[in-house]
XYZ file of C-alpha atoms in Angstrom:
181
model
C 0.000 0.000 0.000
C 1.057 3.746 -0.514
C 2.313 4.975 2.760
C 1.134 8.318 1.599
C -1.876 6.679 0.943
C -1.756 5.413 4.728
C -0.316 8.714 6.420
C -3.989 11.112 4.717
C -5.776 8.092 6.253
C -4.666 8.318 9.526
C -5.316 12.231 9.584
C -9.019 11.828 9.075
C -10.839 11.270 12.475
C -12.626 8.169 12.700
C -16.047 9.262 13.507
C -15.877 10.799 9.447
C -14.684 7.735 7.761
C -16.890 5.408 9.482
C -20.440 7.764 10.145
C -22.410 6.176 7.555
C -21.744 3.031 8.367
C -24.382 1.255 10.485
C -22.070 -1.342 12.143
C -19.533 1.502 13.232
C -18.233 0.326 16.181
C -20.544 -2.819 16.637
C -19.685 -5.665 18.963
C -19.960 -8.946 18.112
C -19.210 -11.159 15.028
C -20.560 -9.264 11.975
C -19.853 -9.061 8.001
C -18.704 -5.412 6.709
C -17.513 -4.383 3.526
C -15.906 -1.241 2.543
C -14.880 0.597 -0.389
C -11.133 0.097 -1.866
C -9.824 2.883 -4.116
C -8.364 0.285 -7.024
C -11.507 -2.350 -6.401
C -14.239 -2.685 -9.134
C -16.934 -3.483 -5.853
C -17.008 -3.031 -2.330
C -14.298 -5.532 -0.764
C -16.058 -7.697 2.381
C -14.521 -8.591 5.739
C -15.561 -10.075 8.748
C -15.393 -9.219 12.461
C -15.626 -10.085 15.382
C -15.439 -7.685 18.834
C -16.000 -9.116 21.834
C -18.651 -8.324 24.395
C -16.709 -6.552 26.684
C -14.856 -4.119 23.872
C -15.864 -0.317 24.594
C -14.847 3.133 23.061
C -11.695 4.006 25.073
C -10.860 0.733 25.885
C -7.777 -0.743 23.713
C -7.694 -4.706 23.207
C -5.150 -6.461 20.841
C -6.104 -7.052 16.853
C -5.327 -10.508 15.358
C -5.333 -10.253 11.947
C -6.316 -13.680 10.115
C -5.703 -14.443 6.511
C -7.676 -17.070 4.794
C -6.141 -20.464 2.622
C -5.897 -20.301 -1.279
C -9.830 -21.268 -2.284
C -11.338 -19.416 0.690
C -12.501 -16.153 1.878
C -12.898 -13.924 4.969
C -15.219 -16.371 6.052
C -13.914 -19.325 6.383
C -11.489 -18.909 9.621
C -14.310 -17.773 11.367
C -16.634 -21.212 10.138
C -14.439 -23.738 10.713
C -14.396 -26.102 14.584
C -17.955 -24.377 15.537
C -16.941 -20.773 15.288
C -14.103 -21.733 17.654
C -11.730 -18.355 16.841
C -14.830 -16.202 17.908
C -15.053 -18.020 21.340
C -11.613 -17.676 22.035
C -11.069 -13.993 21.060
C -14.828 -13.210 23.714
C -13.189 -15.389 25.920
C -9.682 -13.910 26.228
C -10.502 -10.617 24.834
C -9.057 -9.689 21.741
C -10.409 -8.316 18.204
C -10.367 -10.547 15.275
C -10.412 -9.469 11.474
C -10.143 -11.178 8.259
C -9.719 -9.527 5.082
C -11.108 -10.761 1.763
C -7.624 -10.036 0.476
C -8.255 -9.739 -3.231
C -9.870 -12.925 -3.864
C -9.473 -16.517 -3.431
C -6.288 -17.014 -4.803
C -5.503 -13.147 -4.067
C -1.926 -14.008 -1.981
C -1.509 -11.630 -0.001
C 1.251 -9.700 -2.316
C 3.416 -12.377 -1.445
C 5.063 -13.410 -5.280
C 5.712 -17.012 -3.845
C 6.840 -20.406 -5.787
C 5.665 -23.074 -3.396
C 8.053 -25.160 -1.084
C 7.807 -29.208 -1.497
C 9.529 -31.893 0.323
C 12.397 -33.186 -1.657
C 10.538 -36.067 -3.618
C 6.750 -34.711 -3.306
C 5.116 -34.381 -6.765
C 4.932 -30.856 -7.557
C 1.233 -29.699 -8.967
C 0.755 -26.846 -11.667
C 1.377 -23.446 -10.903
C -1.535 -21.477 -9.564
C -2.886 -19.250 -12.027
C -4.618 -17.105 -9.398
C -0.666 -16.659 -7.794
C 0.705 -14.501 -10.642
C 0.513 -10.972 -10.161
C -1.125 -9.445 -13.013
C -4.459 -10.862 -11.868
C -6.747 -7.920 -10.599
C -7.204 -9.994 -7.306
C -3.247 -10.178 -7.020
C -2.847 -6.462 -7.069
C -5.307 -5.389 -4.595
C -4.642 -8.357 -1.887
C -1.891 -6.880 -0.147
C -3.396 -3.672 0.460
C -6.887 -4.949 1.348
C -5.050 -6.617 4.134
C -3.113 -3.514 5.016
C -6.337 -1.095 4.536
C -8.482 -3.751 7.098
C -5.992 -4.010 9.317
C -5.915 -0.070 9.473
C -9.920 0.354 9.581
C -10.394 -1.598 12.042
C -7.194 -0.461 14.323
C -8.594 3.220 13.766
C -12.440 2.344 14.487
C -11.768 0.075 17.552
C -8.353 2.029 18.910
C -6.575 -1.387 19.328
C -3.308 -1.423 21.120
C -1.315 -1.049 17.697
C 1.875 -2.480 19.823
C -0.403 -5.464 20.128
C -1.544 -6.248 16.521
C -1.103 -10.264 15.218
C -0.968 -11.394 11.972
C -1.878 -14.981 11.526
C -2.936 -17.730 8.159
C -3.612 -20.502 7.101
C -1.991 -21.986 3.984
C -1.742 -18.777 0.944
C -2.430 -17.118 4.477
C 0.856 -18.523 6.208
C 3.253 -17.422 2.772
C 0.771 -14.393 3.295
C 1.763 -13.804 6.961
C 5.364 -14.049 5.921
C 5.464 -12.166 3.234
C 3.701 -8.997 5.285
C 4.932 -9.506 8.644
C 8.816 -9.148 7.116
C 7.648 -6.378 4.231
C 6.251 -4.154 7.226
C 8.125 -5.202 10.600
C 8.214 -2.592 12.835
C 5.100 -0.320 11.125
């Protein structure tokens, strides 16, 4: 993402980017969607804010990015909604970003690691990254993971990136392009 882009975000209070939206500051485990300046439709996300989240009050952000084949949805669907009842139970915010697509990949431009011997499949179309979902994905994560930071004030010394699968290479790829930001 453009850090200039970033920096003019951060200047406009909260309470203007969000007002028209109906879930600003809603607790609980809710689908949102936002606008993304290089998107051709509103980009969704989910999240989840636990119960005892309230203006003022700063929690940590875990930041979850989805497999290759899945969306935002899926970490929250899968072992009976089980990342929900942890982040209520131990208090922490969760988000996860659409990230371009299925196959968006977080910005990461990966070739996939096989044990010496393992029969190597095709390469992903969906991983190359002239696709349109290839060139948003890494700032849909970054522009979520901002949103929600600004619109919950989460402890932004306390913000987790986690995935599963494209969303591991994902979470490598991010956590060592913006260490320390």
């Amino acid at each position: 993402m453009n850090r200039n882009l970033l920096i003019a975000l951060s200047l406009v209070p909260a309470s203007l980017v969000f007002a028209a939206d109906p879930l600003y500051q809603a607790k609980g485990d809710h689908a949102r969607t936002y606008v993304h300046p290089n998107a051709a439709e509103p980009q969704p996300y989910r999240i989840f804010v636990p119960s005892t989240w309230e203006p003022g009050k700063t929690m940590p952000l875990v930041v979850v990015l989805h497999g290759g084949g899945s969306n935002q949805n899926t970490p929250f669907e899968r072992n009976d909604n089980i990342l929900a009842k942890e982040a209520e139970k131990h208090g922490f915010i969760v988000v996860s970003p659409l990230g371009g697509g299925p196959s968006g990949g977080y910005g990461a431009s990966y070739a996939p690691v096989f044990a010496p011997g393992a029969n190597r499949p095709p390469p992903n179309p969906g991983a190359t990254p002239e696709t349109p979902a290839r060139r948003i994905s890494e700032s849909d994560v970054m522009m979520v993971t901002e949103r929600t930071a600004e619109e919950y004030g989460v402890d932004r010394k306390r913000i987790y990136l986690m995935g599963n699968s494209m969303g591991s290479m994902g979470t490598l790829y991010l956590a060592q392009k913006y260490q320390g930001k």
